[in-house]
PDB file of C-alpha atoms in Angstrom:
ATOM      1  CA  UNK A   1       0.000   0.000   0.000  1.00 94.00           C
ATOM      2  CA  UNK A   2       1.055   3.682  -0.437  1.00 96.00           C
ATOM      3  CA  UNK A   3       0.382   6.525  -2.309  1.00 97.00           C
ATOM      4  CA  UNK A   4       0.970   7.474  -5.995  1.00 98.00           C
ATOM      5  CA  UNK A   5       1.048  10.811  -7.464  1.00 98.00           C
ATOM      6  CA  UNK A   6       1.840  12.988 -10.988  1.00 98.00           C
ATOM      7  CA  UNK A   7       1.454  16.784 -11.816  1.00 98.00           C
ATOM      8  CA  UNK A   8      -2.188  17.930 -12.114  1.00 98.00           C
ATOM      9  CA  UNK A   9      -2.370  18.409 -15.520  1.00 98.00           C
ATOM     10  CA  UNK A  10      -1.516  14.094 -16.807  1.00 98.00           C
ATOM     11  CA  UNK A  11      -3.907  11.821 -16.008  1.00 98.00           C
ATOM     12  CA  UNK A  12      -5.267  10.549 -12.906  1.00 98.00           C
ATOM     13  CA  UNK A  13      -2.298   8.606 -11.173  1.00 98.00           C
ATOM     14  CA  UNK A  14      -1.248   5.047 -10.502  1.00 97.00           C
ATOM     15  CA  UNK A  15       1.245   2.443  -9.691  1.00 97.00           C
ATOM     16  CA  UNK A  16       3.430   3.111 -12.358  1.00 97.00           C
ATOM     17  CA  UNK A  17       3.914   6.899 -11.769  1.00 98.00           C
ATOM     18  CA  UNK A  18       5.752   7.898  -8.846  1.00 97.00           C
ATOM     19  CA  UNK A  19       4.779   6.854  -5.580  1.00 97.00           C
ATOM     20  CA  UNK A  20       5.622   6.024  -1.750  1.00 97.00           C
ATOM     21  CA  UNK A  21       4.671   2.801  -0.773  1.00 94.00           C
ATOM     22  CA  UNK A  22       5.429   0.187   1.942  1.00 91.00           C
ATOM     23  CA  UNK A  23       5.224  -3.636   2.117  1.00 87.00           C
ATOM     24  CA  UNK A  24       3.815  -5.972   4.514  1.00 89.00           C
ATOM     25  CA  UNK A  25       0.520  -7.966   5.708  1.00 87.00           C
ATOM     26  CA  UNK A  26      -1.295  -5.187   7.508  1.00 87.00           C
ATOM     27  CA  UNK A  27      -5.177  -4.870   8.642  1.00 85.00           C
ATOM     28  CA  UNK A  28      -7.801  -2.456   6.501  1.00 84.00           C
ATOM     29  CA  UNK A  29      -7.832   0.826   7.454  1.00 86.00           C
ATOM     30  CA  UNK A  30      -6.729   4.201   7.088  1.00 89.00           C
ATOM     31  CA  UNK A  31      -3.139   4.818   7.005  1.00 92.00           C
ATOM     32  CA  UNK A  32      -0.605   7.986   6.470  1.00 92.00           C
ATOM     33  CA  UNK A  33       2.300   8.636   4.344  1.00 92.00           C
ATOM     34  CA  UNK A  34       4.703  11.528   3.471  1.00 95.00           C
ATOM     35  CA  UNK A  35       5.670  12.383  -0.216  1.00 96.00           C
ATOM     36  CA  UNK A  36       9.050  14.157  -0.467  1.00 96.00           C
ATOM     37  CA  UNK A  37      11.211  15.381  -3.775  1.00 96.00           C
ATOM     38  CA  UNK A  38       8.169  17.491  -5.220  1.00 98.00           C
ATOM     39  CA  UNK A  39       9.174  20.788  -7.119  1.00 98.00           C
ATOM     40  CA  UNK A  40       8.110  24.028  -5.499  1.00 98.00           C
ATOM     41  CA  UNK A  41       5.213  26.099  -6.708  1.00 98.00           C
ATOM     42  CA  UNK A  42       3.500  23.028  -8.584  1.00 98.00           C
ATOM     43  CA  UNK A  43      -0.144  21.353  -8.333  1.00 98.00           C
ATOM     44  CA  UNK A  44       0.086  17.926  -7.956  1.00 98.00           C
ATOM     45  CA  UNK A  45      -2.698  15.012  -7.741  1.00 98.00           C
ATOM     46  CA  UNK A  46      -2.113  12.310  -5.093  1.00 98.00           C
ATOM     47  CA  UNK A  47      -4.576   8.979  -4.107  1.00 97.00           C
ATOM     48  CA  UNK A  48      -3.605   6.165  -1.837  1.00 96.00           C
ATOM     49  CA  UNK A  49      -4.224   2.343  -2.819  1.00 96.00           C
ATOM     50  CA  UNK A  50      -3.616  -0.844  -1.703  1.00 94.00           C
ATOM     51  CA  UNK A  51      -2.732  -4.112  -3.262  1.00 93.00           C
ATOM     52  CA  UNK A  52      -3.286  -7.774  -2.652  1.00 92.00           C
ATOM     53  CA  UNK A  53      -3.560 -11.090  -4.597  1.00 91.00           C
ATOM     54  CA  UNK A  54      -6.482  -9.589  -6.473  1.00 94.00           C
ATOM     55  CA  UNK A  55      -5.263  -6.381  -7.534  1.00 96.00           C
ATOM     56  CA  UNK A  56      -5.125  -2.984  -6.894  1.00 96.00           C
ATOM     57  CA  UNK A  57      -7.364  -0.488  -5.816  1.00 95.00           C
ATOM     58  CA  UNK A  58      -7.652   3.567  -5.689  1.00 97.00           C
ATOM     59  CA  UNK A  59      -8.756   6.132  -3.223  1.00 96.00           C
ATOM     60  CA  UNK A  60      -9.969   9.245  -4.320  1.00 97.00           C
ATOM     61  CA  UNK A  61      -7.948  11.947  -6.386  1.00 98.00           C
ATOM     62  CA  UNK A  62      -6.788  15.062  -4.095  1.00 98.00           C
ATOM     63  CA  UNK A  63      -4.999  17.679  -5.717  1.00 98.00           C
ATOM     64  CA  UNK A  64      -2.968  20.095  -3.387  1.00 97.00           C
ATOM     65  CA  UNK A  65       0.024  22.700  -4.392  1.00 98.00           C
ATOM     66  CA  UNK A  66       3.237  23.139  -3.216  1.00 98.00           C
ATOM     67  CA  UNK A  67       4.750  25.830  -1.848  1.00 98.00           C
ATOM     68  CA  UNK A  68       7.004  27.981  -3.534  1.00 98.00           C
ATOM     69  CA  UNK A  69      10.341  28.544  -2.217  1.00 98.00           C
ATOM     70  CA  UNK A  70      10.558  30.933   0.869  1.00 98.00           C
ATOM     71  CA  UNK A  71      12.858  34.351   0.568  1.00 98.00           C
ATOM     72  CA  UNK A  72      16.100  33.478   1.685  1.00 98.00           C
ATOM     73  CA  UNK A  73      16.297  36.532   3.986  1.00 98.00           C
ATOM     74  CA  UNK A  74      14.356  40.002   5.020  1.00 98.00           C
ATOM     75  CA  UNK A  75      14.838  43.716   3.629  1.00 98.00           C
ATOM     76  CA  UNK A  76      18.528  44.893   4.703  1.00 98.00           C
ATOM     77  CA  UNK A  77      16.837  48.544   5.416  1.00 98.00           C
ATOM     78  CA  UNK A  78      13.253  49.644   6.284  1.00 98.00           C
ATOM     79  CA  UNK A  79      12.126  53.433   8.000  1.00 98.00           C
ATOM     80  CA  UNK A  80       9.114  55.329   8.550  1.00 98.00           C
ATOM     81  CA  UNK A  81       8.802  59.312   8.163  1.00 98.00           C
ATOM     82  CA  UNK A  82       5.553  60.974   9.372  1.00 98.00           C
ATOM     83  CA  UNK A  83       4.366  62.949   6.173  1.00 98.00           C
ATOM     84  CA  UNK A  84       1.046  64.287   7.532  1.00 98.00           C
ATOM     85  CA  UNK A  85      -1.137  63.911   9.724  1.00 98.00           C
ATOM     86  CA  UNK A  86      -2.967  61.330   8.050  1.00 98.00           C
ATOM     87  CA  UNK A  87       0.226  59.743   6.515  1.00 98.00           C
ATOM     88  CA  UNK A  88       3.228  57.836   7.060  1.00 98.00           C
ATOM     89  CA  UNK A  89       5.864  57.274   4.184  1.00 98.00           C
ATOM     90  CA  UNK A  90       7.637  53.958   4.448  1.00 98.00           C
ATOM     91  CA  UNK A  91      11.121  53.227   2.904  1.00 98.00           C
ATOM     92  CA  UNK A  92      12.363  49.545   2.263  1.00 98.00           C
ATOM     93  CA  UNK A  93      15.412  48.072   0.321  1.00 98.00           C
ATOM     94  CA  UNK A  94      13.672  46.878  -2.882  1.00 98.00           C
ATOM     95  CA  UNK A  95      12.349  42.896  -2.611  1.00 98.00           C
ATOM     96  CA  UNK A  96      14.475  42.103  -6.003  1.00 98.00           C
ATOM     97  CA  UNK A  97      17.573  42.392  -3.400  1.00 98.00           C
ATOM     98  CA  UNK A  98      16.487  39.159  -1.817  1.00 98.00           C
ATOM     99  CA  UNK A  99      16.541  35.622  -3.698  1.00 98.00           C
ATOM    100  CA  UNK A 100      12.974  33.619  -4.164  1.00 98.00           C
ATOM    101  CA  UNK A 101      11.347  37.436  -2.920  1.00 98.00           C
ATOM    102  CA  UNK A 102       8.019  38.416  -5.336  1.00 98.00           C
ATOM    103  CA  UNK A 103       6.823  41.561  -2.971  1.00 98.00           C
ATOM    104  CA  UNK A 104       6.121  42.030   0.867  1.00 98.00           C
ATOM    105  CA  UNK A 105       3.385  42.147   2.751  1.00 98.00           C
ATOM    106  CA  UNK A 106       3.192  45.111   5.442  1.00 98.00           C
ATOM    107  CA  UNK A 107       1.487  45.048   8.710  1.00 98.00           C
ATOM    108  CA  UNK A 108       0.718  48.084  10.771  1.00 98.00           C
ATOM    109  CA  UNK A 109      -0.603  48.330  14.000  1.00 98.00           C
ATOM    110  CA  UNK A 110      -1.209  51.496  16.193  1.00 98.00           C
ATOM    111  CA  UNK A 111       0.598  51.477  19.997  1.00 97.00           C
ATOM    112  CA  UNK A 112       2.746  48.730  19.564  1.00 97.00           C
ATOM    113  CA  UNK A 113       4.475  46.499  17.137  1.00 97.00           C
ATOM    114  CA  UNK A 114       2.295  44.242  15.497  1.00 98.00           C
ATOM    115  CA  UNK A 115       2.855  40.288  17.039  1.00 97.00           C
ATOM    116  CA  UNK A 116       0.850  38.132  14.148  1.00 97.00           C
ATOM    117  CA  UNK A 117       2.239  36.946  11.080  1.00 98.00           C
ATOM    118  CA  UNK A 118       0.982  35.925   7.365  1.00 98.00           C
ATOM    119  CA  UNK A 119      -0.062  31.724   6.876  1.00 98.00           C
ATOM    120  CA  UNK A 120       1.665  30.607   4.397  1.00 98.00           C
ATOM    121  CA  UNK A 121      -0.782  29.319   1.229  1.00 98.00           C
ATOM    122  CA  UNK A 122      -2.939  32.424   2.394  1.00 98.00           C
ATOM    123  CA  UNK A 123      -3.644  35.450   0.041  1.00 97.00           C
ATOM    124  CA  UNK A 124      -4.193  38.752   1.347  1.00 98.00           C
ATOM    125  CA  UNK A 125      -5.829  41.835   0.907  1.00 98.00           C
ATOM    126  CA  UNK A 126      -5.539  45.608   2.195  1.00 98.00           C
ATOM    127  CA  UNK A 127      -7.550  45.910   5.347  1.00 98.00           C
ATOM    128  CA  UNK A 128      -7.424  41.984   6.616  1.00 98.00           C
ATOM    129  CA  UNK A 129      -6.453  41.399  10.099  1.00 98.00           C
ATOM    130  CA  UNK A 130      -3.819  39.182  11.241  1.00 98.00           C
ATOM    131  CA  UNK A 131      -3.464  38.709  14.673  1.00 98.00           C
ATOM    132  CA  UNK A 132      -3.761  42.515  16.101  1.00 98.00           C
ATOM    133  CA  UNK A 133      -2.129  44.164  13.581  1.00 98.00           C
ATOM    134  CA  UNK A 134      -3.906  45.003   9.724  1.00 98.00           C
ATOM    135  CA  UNK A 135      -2.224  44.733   6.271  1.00 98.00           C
ATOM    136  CA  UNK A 136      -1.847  47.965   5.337  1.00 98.00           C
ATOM    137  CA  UNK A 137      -0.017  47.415   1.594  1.00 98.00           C
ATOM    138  CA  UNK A 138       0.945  44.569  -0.378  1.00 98.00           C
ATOM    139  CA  UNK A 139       4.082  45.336  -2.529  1.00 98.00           C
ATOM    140  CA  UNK A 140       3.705  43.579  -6.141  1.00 98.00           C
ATOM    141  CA  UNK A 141       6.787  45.170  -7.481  1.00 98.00           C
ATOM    142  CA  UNK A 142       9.928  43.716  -6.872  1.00 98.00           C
ATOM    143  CA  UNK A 143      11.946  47.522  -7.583  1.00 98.00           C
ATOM    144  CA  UNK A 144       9.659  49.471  -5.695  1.00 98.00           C
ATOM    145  CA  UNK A 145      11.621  51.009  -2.670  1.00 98.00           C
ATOM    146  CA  UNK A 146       8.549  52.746  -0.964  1.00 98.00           C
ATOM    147  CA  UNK A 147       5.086  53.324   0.297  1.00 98.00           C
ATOM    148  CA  UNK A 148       2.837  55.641   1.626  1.00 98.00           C
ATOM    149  CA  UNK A 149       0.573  54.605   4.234  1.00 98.00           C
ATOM    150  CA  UNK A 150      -2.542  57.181   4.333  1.00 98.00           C
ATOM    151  CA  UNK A 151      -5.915  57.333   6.467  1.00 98.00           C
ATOM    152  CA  UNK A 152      -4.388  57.541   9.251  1.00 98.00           C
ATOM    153  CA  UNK A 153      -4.933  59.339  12.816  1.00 98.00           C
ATOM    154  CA  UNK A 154      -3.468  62.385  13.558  1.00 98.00           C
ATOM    155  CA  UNK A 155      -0.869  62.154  16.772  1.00 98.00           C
ATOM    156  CA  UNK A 156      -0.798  58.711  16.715  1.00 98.00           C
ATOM    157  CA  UNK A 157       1.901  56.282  16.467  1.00 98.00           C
ATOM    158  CA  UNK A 158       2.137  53.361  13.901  1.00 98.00           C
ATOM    159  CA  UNK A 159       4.266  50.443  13.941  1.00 98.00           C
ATOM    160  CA  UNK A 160       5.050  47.982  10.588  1.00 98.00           C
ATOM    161  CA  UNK A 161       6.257  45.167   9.730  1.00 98.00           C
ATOM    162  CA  UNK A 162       7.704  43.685   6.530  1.00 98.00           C
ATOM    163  CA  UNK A 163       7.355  40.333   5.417  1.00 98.00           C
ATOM    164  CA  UNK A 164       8.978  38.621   2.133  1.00 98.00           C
ATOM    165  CA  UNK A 165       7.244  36.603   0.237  1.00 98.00           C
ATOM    166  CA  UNK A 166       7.460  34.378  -2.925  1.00 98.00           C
ATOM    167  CA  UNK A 167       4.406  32.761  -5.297  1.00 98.00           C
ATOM    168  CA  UNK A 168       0.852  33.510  -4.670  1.00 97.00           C
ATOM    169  CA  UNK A 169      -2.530  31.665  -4.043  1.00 96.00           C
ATOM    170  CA  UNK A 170      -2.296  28.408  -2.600  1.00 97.00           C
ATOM    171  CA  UNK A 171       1.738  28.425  -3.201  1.00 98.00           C
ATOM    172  CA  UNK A 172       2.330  31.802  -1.449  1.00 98.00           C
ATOM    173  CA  UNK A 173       5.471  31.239   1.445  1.00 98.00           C
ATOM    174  CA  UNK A 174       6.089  34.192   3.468  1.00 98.00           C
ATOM    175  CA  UNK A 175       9.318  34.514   5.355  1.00 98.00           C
ATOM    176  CA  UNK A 176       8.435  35.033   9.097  1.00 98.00           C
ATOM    177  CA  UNK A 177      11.519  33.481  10.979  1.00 98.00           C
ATOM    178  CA  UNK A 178      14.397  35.531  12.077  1.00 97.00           C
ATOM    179  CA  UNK A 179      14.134  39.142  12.921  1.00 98.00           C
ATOM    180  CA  UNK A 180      11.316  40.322  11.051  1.00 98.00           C
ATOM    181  CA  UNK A 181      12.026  44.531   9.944  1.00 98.00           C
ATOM    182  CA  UNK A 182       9.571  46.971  11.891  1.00 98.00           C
ATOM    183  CA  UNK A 183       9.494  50.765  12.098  1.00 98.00           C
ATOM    184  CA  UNK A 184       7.413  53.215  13.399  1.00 98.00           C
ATOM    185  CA  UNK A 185       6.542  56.865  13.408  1.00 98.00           C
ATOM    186  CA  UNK A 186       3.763  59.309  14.985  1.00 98.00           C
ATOM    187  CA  UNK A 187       1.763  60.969  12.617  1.00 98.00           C
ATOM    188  CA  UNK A 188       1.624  64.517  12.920  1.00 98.00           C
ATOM    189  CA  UNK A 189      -0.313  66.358  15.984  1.00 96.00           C
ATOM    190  CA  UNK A 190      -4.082  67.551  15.442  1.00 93.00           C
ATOM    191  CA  UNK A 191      -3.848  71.456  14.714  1.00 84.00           C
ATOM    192  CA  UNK A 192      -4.730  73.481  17.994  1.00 77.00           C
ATOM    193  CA  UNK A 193      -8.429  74.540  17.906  1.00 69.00           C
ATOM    194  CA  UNK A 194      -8.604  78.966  18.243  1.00 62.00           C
ATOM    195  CA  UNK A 195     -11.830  81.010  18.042  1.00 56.00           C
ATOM    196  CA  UNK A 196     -11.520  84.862  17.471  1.00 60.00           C
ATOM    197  CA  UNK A 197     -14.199  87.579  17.588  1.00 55.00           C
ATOM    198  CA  UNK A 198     -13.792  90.435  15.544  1.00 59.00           C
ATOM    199  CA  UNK A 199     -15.038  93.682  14.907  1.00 58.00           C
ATOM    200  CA  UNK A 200     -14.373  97.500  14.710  1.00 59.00           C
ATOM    201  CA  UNK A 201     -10.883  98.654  16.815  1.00 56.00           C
ATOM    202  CA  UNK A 202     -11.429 100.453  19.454  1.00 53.00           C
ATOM    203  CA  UNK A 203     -11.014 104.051  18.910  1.00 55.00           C
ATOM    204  CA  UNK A 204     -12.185 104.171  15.368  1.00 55.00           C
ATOM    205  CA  UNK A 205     -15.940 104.495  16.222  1.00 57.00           C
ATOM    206  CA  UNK A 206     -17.367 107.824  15.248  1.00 58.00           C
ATOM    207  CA  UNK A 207     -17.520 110.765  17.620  1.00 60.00           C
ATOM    208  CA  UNK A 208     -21.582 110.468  18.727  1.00 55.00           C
ATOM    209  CA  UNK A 209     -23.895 113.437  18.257  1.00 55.00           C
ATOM    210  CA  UNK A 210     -25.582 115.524  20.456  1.00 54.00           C
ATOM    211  CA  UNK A 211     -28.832 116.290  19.854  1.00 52.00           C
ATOM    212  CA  UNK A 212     -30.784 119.395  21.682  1.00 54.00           C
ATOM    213  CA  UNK A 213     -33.643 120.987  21.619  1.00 48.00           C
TER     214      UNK A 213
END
């Protein structure tokens, strides 16, 4: 018994296409198995089957990707610089400086650093929370060296962090060992409220009247 398996697109596998497989006299059942030397980034199909004296037989076709292969390290630089009050600009070394690197995905969080981190095979969008913090950009670009992050509250301080990643979809890996970058700024303060009352200096009325009669 084992399991046998062949890149999505051929036909449905079988025996004679690669598989994992063990020998013996064993009971019917469920059983487990681990499939190792697949290529990164690719859609396979797997099924299990067993054989006896009769034959062989099938369990159902799953399909499942791979993931594709994680950055080898994070951004050498990354700053924040408090633009407005509604806007932080963020700086990064560019993500074609690091091998098997598509983009990043930033978090931000306001307070304190942001603890959460991207799943890997998990596709994100502006706005989604992970953990406590919220993705505030996702850099497509591998030679853009900058962002600005805008909406924000004024006198308030932002943290962010930057996470690699390579693929996307289901093969998406994020790099979120090791010291992940973070930086953070405070947005500039509310402007002070004044009210003023004007009118006519005094002095400059004109001289009254008198009236008799």
């Amino acid at each position: 018994r084992g399991f046998c398996w062949d890149l999505a697109a051929n036909a449905d596998p079988d025996i004679n296409d690669s598989k994992v497989e063990e020998t013996g006299t064993f009971s019917t059942g469920a059983y487990t198995g681990s499939i190792t030397g697949l290529t990164a980034g690719t859609q396979y199909k797997v099924r299990a089957y067993a054989t006896n004296s009769v034959g062989t037989s099938y369990g159902s076709v799953q399909t499942f990707y791979t993931l594709s292969g994680e950055p080898t390290n994070h951004a050498a630089s990354f700053t924040a610089t408090a633009n407005s009050q509604t806007q932080i600009d963020l700086a990064f070394s560019a993500a074609s400086t690091i091998t098997n690197a598509a983009g990043y995905l930033i978090l931000q969080r306001s307070g304190a650093a942001p603890t959460g981190a991207p799943a890997d095979a998990t596709s994100y969008s502006v706005g989604n929370t992970i953990g406590d913090g919220t993705v505030a950009a996702i850099i497509t670009n591998t030679a853009d060296v900058s962002k600005s992050i805008t909406g924000l509250s004024a006198g308030t301080q932002y943290y962010f962090a930057l996470f690699p990643y390579n693929g996307s979809a289901s093969t998406i890996n994020y790099k979120t060992d090791g010291v992940v970058p973070t930086a953070n700024n405070t947005t500039l303060a509310p402007l002070a409220t004044t009210s003023e009352v004007s009118g006519p200096a005094l002095g400059s009325q004109p001289n009254p009247i008198l009236i008799s009669s």
